[in-house]
Amino acid sequence: MTPGAWLELIASGLITGGVYALVALGLNLQYGLMRILNIAHGEFLMVGAFITWMASTQFGLSPLAMIPIAFALLMAVGLAVHRLVFRRLTRTSPNLDVFEARGLMVSFGLMFLVQNFAQMLWGGDLRGYDFLTEPVHIGSAQFAANKLLLLALALAFSAALIVGLNKTLYGKGVRALMQSPTGAQLVGIDTERLHPLMFGVGLGLSGVAGCLLSMTYTISPSMGEPYTVTALIVITLGGFGSMSGALVGGLALGVIEAVGMHFTSPSLKALLSYGIFIAVLLWRPNGLFTRK
């Protein structure tokens, strides 16, 4: 392979991995802070993709203008879902194990509810629109402009979340709750405020990921579930609760899939992902980027 071909291959993996990381960060935030393994997370990515498609094709709005709108709408949905569902589960569950099990079952229900609602509203056909499809040349390599933009924005949002968790007062409170929920509450950190806020931010990030995906790929009501599964693999790679690990894990998985499919077959994508998933669980069950 020529250097240009290698550059295109690695960049293709990073573009896919950037989306993986953005989805995994939102899910990791919810599970690491609240122990909510939200299996419906990818369905809200799908909703973000469809509202962007609808705004672009029917109202002529730029997908870039839809990014903050998608984030705000999905964050509002997240706040409502947490208030109506998970806050009640928190109060009625006798212990954390029961809460995790009940939350998992509820999120399964949410997944099918949102997916079927989307299919009823938008139909089951593939949808798409053209946005920045002209090629960009970098040396001898060639890329679609919308895919380079997707990578840049996915990395920007991921970095913003990680910096926010490390530098802001709210972020430090979130990290404290992840490390020691009891200790954090003893020093006065308000879980009643942080839990719904961070659940909303997690769904907001899924909406942004869906918005970015709609710029480059066709979308459908069934597109969310594979991204949820991939996000779980990424979180396993990086370590539950590790935000920087989720970012690195997402990018790494994207590159591994791209290289693996190039030298084997695109049909083996799932085999590569699940093989990595099982190997990491057996070798480093706490994740590749967490300290022992």
C-alpha positions as a LaTeX table, in Angstrom:
\begin{tabular}{lrrr}
\hline
Residue & $x$ (\AA) & $y$ (\AA) & $z$ (\AA) \\
\hline
Met1 & 0.00 & 0.00 & 0.00 \\
Thr2 & 1.11 & 3.53 & $-0.73$ \\
Pro3 & 1.50 & 6.13 & 2.07 \\
Gly4 & $-1.60$ & 7.90 & 0.73 \\
Ala5 & $-3.63$ & 4.70 & 0.93 \\
Trp6 & $-2.45$ & 4.11 & 4.51 \\
Leu7 & $-3.40$ & 7.67 & 5.42 \\
Glu8 & $-6.89$ & 7.20 & 3.98 \\
Leu9 & $-7.29$ & 3.90 & 5.83 \\
Ile10 & $-6.17$ & 5.25 & 9.21 \\
Ala11 & $-8.22$ & 8.42 & 8.76 \\
Ser12 & $-11.29$ & 6.33 & 7.92 \\
Gly13 & $-10.82$ & 4.41 & 11.16 \\
Leu14 & $-10.36$ & 7.62 & 13.17 \\
Ile15 & $-13.54$ & 9.11 & 11.68 \\
Thr16 & $-15.56$ & 6.08 & 12.70 \\
Gly17 & $-13.76$ & 5.93 & 16.04 \\
Gly18 & $-14.55$ & 9.57 & 16.77 \\
Val19 & $-18.26$ & 8.78 & 16.62 \\
Tyr20 & $-17.73$ & 5.66 & 18.73 \\
Ala21 & $-15.95$ & 7.76 & 21.35 \\
Leu22 & $-18.64$ & 10.45 & 21.45 \\
Val23 & $-21.40$ & 7.88 & 21.94 \\
Ala24 & $-19.37$ & 5.96 & 24.53 \\
Leu25 & $-18.58$ & 9.12 & 26.52 \\
Gly26 & $-22.27$ & 9.84 & 27.03 \\
Leu27 & $-23.04$ & 6.26 & 28.04 \\
Asn28 & $-19.97$ & 6.09 & 30.28 \\
Leu29 & $-21.03$ & 9.29 & 32.01 \\
Gln30 & $-24.41$ & 7.79 & 32.84 \\
Tyr31 & $-23.07$ & 4.44 & 34.03 \\
Gly32 & $-19.98$ & 5.73 & 35.80 \\
Leu33 & $-21.96$ & 8.29 & 37.78 \\
Met34 & $-25.38$ & 6.70 & 38.28 \\
Arg35 & $-24.88$ & 3.02 & 37.41 \\
Ile36 & $-27.50$ & 3.36 & 34.67 \\
Leu37 & $-26.56$ & 1.04 & 31.81 \\
Asn38 & $-28.77$ & 2.77 & 29.28 \\
Ile39 & $-29.29$ & 0.23 & 26.50 \\
Ala40 & $-31.53$ & 2.79 & 24.75 \\
His41 & $-28.64$ & 5.26 & 24.37 \\
Gly42 & $-28.18$ & 4.57 & 20.65 \\
Glu43 & $-31.87$ & 5.13 & 19.97 \\
Phe44 & $-31.52$ & 8.74 & 21.06 \\
Leu45 & $-28.57$ & 9.04 & 18.65 \\
Met46 & $-31.02$ & 7.92 & 15.97 \\
Val47 & $-33.52$ & 10.59 & 17.07 \\
Gly48 & $-30.79$ & 13.24 & 16.80 \\
Ala49 & $-29.99$ & 12.04 & 13.28 \\
Phe50 & $-33.62$ & 12.15 & 12.17 \\
Ile51 & $-34.41$ & 15.61 & 13.53 \\
Thr52 & $-31.29$ & 16.89 & 11.74 \\
Trp53 & $-32.35$ & 15.19 & 8.51 \\
Met54 & $-35.87$ & 16.60 & 8.85 \\
Ala55 & $-34.61$ & 20.12 & 9.60 \\
Ser56 & $-32.25$ & 20.00 & 6.62 \\
Thr57 & $-34.60$ & 18.52 & 4.03 \\
Gln58 & $-37.87$ & 20.16 & 5.05 \\
Phe59 & $-36.83$ & 23.48 & 6.57 \\
Gly60 & $-33.48$ & 24.10 & 4.87 \\
Leu61 & $-31.51$ & 24.44 & 8.12 \\
Ser62 & $-27.79$ & 23.72 & 8.05 \\
Pro63 & $-26.77$ & 20.56 & 9.93 \\
Leu64 & $-24.15$ & 22.67 & 11.69 \\
Ala65 & $-26.88$ & 24.92 & 13.07 \\
Met66 & $-28.69$ & 21.79 & 14.27 \\
Ile67 & $-25.79$ & 20.64 & 16.48 \\
Pro68 & $-26.64$ & 22.89 & 19.49 \\
Ile69 & $-30.36$ & 22.35 & 18.86 \\
Ala70 & $-29.96$ & 18.57 & 18.84 \\
Phe71 & $-27.88$ & 18.74 & 22.01 \\
Ala72 & $-30.45$ & 20.93 & 23.79 \\
Leu73 & $-33.46$ & 18.86 & 22.68 \\
Leu74 & $-31.91$ & 15.53 & 23.63 \\
Met75 & $-30.64$ & 16.94 & 26.91 \\
Ala76 & $-34.19$ & 18.09 & 27.72 \\
Val77 & $-35.45$ & 14.59 & 26.86 \\
Gly78 & $-32.76$ & 13.14 & 29.14 \\
Leu79 & $-33.81$ & 15.35 & 32.04 \\
Ala80 & $-37.43$ & 14.28 & 31.54 \\
Val81 & $-36.58$ & 10.57 & 31.26 \\
His82 & $-34.47$ & 10.70 & 34.41 \\
Arg83 & $-37.18$ & 12.55 & 36.34 \\
Leu84 & $-40.00$ & 10.27 & 35.20 \\
Val85 & $-38.19$ & 6.94 & 35.30 \\
Phe86 & $-34.78$ & 6.65 & 36.91 \\
Arg87 & $-35.31$ & 8.98 & 39.86 \\
Arg88 & $-38.31$ & 6.90 & 40.87 \\
Leu89 & $-36.28$ & 3.71 & 40.48 \\
Thr90 & $-33.58$ & 5.18 & 42.71 \\
Arg91 & $-36.10$ & 5.84 & 45.47 \\
Thr92 & $-37.89$ & 2.49 & 45.24 \\
Ser93 & $-34.87$ & 0.18 & 44.83 \\
Pro94 & $-33.58$ & $-1.30$ & 48.11 \\
Asn95 & $-29.93$ & $-1.40$ & 46.97 \\
Leu96 & $-27.64$ & $-0.60$ & 44.05 \\
Asp97 & $-27.76$ & $-4.10$ & 42.54 \\
Val98 & $-31.55$ & $-4.04$ & 42.36 \\
Phe99 & $-31.44$ & $-0.52$ & 40.88 \\
Glu100 & $-28.98$ & $-1.60$ & 38.16 \\
Ala101 & $-31.13$ & $-4.61$ & 37.22 \\
Arg102 & $-34.34$ & $-2.57$ & 37.13 \\
Gly103 & $-32.65$ & 0.24 & 35.21 \\
Leu104 & $-31.38$ & $-2.23$ & 32.61 \\
Met105 & $-34.87$ & $-3.65$ & 32.08 \\
Val106 & $-36.41$ & $-0.18$ & 31.83 \\
Ser107 & $-33.81$ & 0.93 & 29.29 \\
Phe108 & $-34.59$ & $-2.14$ & 27.18 \\
Gly109 & $-38.21$ & $-1.02$ & 27.15 \\
Leu110 & $-37.17$ & 2.51 & 26.23 \\
Met111 & $-35.09$ & 1.18 & 23.34 \\
Phe112 & $-38.05$ & $-0.55$ & 21.70 \\
Leu113 & $-40.41$ & 2.32 & 22.54 \\
Val114 & $-38.21$ & 4.97 & 20.90 \\
Gln115 & $-37.34$ & 2.77 & 17.93 \\
Asn116 & $-40.97$ & 1.96 & 17.15 \\
Phe117 & $-42.05$ & 5.55 & 17.66 \\
Ala118 & $-39.40$ & 6.68 & 15.17 \\
Gln119 & $-40.49$ & 4.05 & 12.67 \\
Met120 & $-44.12$ & 5.17 & 13.01 \\
Leu121 & $-43.15$ & 8.83 & 12.61 \\
Trp122 & $-40.51$ & 8.65 & 9.87 \\
Gly123 & $-41.02$ & 5.23 & 8.32 \\
Gly124 & $-38.52$ & 2.42 & 7.93 \\
Asp125 & $-36.76$ & 3.61 & 4.77 \\
Leu126 & $-33.18$ & 4.79 & 4.60 \\
Arg127 & $-32.89$ & 8.59 & 4.67 \\
Gly128 & $-30.08$ & 10.96 & 3.77 \\
Tyr129 & $-29.08$ & 14.32 & 2.34 \\
Asp130 & $-26.02$ & 15.88 & 0.72 \\
Phe131 & $-23.76$ & 18.09 & 2.81 \\
Leu132 & $-20.13$ & 19.01 & 2.04 \\
Thr133 & $-19.60$ & 16.00 & $-0.18$ \\
Glu134 & $-16.82$ & 17.58 & $-2.25$ \\
Pro135 & $-13.42$ & 15.87 & $-1.92$ \\
Val136 & $-10.52$ & 17.33 & 0.04 \\
His137 & $-6.98$ & 16.41 & $-0.99$ \\
Ile138 & $-4.27$ & 15.98 & 1.64 \\
Gly139 & $-1.11$ & 14.98 & $-0.17$ \\
Ser140 & $-1.98$ & 11.99 & $-2.29$ \\
Ala141 & $-4.93$ & 11.07 & $-0.05$ \\
Gln142 & $-8.51$ & 12.12 & $-0.71$ \\
Phe143 & $-11.32$ & 12.57 & 1.84 \\
Ala144 & $-14.91$ & 13.78 & 1.80 \\
Ala145 & $-15.11$ & 17.17 & 3.51 \\
Asn146 & $-18.10$ & 16.13 & 5.63 \\
Lys147 & $-16.18$ & 13.19 & 7.11 \\
Leu148 & $-13.23$ & 15.37 & 8.09 \\
Leu149 & $-15.68$ & 17.79 & 9.69 \\
Leu150 & $-17.33$ & 14.91 & 11.54 \\
Leu151 & $-13.98$ & 13.83 & 12.99 \\
Ala152 & $-13.02$ & 17.37 & 14.02 \\
Leu153 & $-16.34$ & 18.05 & 15.74 \\
Ala154 & $-16.48$ & 14.64 & 17.45 \\
Leu155 & $-12.99$ & 15.19 & 18.88 \\
Ala156 & $-13.89$ & 18.76 & 19.90 \\
Phe157 & $-17.00$ & 17.69 & 21.81 \\
Ser158 & $-15.17$ & 14.76 & 23.42 \\
Ala159 & $-12.30$ & 17.00 & 24.52 \\
Ala160 & $-14.72$ & 19.63 & 25.82 \\
Leu161 & $-16.45$ & 17.06 & 28.03 \\
Ile162 & $-13.17$ & 15.69 & 29.39 \\
Val163 & $-11.79$ & 19.19 & 30.09 \\
Gly164 & $-15.07$ & 20.19 & 31.70 \\
Leu165 & $-14.99$ & 17.20 & 34.03 \\
Asn166 & $-11.39$ & 17.96 & 35.01 \\
Lys167 & $-11.50$ & 21.75 & 35.33 \\
Thr168 & $-14.99$ & 22.91 & 36.33 \\
Leu169 & $-16.60$ & 22.78 & 39.75 \\
Tyr170 & $-19.48$ & 20.65 & 38.45 \\
Gly171 & $-17.00$ & 18.36 & 36.75 \\
Lys172 & $-15.04$ & 17.85 & 39.94 \\
Gly173 & $-18.28$ & 17.02 & 41.72 \\
Val174 & $-19.09$ & 14.43 & 39.07 \\
Arg175 & $-15.64$ & 12.84 & 39.39 \\
Ala176 & $-15.98$ & 12.77 & 43.16 \\
Leu177 & $-19.33$ & 10.99 & 42.86 \\
Met178 & $-17.82$ & 8.47 & 40.45 \\
Gln179 & $-14.94$ & 7.72 & 42.83 \\
Ser180 & $-16.88$ & 7.65 & 46.10 \\
Pro181 & $-20.63$ & 8.37 & 46.10 \\
Thr182 & $-20.90$ & 8.18 & 49.88 \\
Gly183 & $-17.86$ & 10.39 & 50.49 \\
Ala184 & $-19.05$ & 12.93 & 47.92 \\
Gln185 & $-22.44$ & 13.23 & 49.58 \\
Leu186 & $-20.83$ & 13.61 & 53.00 \\
Val187 & $-18.95$ & 16.71 & 51.81 \\
Gly188 & $-22.15$ & 18.27 & 50.47 \\
Ile189 & $-22.22$ & 17.38 & 46.73 \\
Asp190 & $-25.83$ & 17.58 & 45.55 \\
Thr191 & $-26.67$ & 14.29 & 43.84 \\
Glu192 & $-30.28$ & 15.39 & 43.29 \\
Arg193 & $-28.98$ & 18.07 & 40.93 \\
Leu194 & $-25.99$ & 16.34 & 39.34 \\
His195 & $-27.63$ & 13.03 & 38.46 \\
Pro196 & $-30.37$ & 14.34 & 36.13 \\
Leu197 & $-28.01$ & 16.99 & 34.71 \\
Met198 & $-25.36$ & 14.45 & 33.74 \\
Phe199 & $-27.94$ & 12.00 & 32.41 \\
Gly200 & $-29.22$ & 14.83 & 30.22 \\
Val201 & $-25.70$ & 15.71 & 29.06 \\
Gly202 & $-25.14$ & 12.06 & 28.13 \\
Leu203 & $-28.24$ & 12.00 & 25.95 \\
Gly204 & $-27.31$ & 15.41 & 24.55 \\
Leu205 & $-24.01$ & 13.96 & 23.35 \\
Ser206 & $-25.86$ & 11.10 & 21.69 \\
Gly207 & $-27.97$ & 13.69 & 19.86 \\
Val208 & $-24.82$ & 15.46 & 18.67 \\
Ala209 & $-23.38$ & 12.13 & 17.48 \\
Gly210 & $-26.58$ & 11.45 & 15.53 \\
Cys211 & $-26.46$ & 14.94 & 14.02 \\
Leu212 & $-22.87$ & 14.38 & 12.86 \\
Leu213 & $-23.63$ & 10.93 & 11.47 \\
Ser214 & $-26.53$ & 12.25 & 9.41 \\
Met215 & $-24.11$ & 14.56 & 7.57 \\
Thr216 & $-22.17$ & 11.64 & 6.14 \\
Tyr217 & $-24.22$ & 8.42 & 6.20 \\
Thr218 & $-27.75$ & 7.27 & 5.49 \\
Ile219 & $-29.92$ & 6.84 & 8.57 \\
Ser220 & $-32.75$ & 4.53 & 9.62 \\
Pro221 & $-34.82$ & 3.80 & 12.76 \\
Ser222 & $-32.72$ & 0.69 & 13.42 \\
Met223 & $-29.35$ & 2.46 & 13.32 \\
Gly224 & $-29.06$ & 3.09 & 17.06 \\
Glu225 & $-28.72$ & $-0.39$ & 18.51 \\
Pro226 & $-25.33$ & $-1.24$ & 16.89 \\
Tyr227 & $-23.88$ & 2.01 & 18.26 \\
Thr228 & $-25.02$ & 1.11 & 21.77 \\
Val229 & $-23.29$ & $-2.26$ & 21.52 \\
Thr230 & $-20.14$ & $-0.65$ & 20.14 \\
Ala231 & $-20.20$ & 1.96 & 22.91 \\
Leu232 & $-20.25$ & $-0.87$ & 25.48 \\
Ile233 & $-17.21$ & $-2.42$ & 23.79 \\
Val234 & $-15.43$ & 0.96 & 23.84 \\
Ile235 & $-16.23$ & 1.48 & 27.52 \\
Thr236 & $-14.86$ & $-1.99$ & 28.26 \\
Leu237 & $-11.67$ & $-1.10$ & 26.39 \\
Gly238 & $-11.20$ & 2.20 & 28.19 \\
Gly239 & $-12.57$ & 1.21 & 31.58 \\
Phe240 & $-15.96$ & 1.99 & 33.11 \\
Gly241 & $-15.96$ & 5.57 & 34.38 \\
Ser242 & $-12.78$ & 6.56 & 32.50 \\
Met243 & $-13.59$ & 9.37 & 30.07 \\
Ser244 & $-10.13$ & 9.66 & 28.52 \\
Gly245 & $-10.11$ & 5.86 & 28.23 \\
Ala246 & $-13.41$ & 5.98 & 26.31 \\
Leu247 & $-11.96$ & 8.55 & 23.89 \\
Val248 & $-8.78$ & 6.56 & 23.25 \\
Gly249 & $-10.71$ & 3.29 & 23.15 \\
Gly250 & $-13.18$ & 4.61 & 20.58 \\
Leu251 & $-10.46$ & 5.89 & 18.28 \\
Ala252 & $-8.44$ & 2.69 & 18.67 \\
Leu253 & $-11.43$ & 0.46 & 17.93 \\
Gly254 & $-12.25$ & 2.47 & 14.80 \\
Val255 & $-8.70$ & 2.11 & 13.46 \\
Ile256 & $-8.54$ & $-1.60$ & 14.32 \\
Glu257 & $-11.83$ & $-2.23$ & 12.52 \\
Ala258 & $-10.75$ & $-0.26$ & 9.45 \\
Val259 & $-7.38$ & $-2.02$ & 9.14 \\
Gly260 & $-8.85$ & $-5.42$ & 9.96 \\
Met261 & $-11.64$ & $-5.13$ & 7.38 \\
His262 & $-9.20$ & $-3.92$ & 4.73 \\
Phe263 & $-6.95$ & $-6.95$ & 5.09 \\
Thr264 & $-9.75$ & $-9.49$ & 5.66 \\
Ser265 & $-13.38$ & $-8.76$ & 4.76 \\
Pro266 & $-15.96$ & $-6.09$ & 5.68 \\
Ser267 & $-18.27$ & $-8.90$ & 6.78 \\
Leu268 & $-15.85$ & $-9.66$ & 9.64 \\
Lys269 & $-16.35$ & $-6.29$ & 11.34 \\
Ala270 & $-18.50$ & $-7.74$ & 14.12 \\
Leu271 & $-16.04$ & $-10.61$ & 14.61 \\
Leu272 & $-13.16$ & $-8.16$ & 15.08 \\
Ser273 & $-15.10$ & $-6.00$ & 17.55 \\
Tyr274 & $-16.39$ & $-8.87$ & 19.68 \\
Gly275 & $-13.05$ & $-10.65$ & 19.56 \\
Ile276 & $-11.37$ & $-7.55$ & 21.00 \\
Phe277 & $-14.18$ & $-7.23$ & 23.54 \\
Ile278 & $-13.75$ & $-10.80$ & 24.83 \\
Ala279 & $-9.94$ & $-10.57$ & 24.85 \\
Val280 & $-9.96$ & $-7.39$ & 26.93 \\
Leu281 & $-12.49$ & $-8.85$ & 29.37 \\
Leu282 & $-10.24$ & $-11.87$ & 29.88 \\
Trp283 & $-6.92$ & $-9.99$ & 29.98 \\
Arg284 & $-7.76$ & $-6.62$ & 31.54 \\
Pro285 & $-11.35$ & $-6.74$ & 32.87 \\
Asn286 & $-10.97$ & $-3.24$ & 34.35 \\
Gly287 & $-10.04$ & $-1.79$ & 30.95 \\
Leu288 & $-6.81$ & $-1.06$ & 29.13 \\
Phe289 & $-6.49$ & 2.51 & 30.37 \\
Thr290 & $-7.33$ & 2.20 & 34.06 \\
Arg291 & $-4.80$ & 1.74 & 36.82 \\
Lys292 & $-4.77$ & $-1.57$ & 38.62 \\
\hline
\end{tabular}
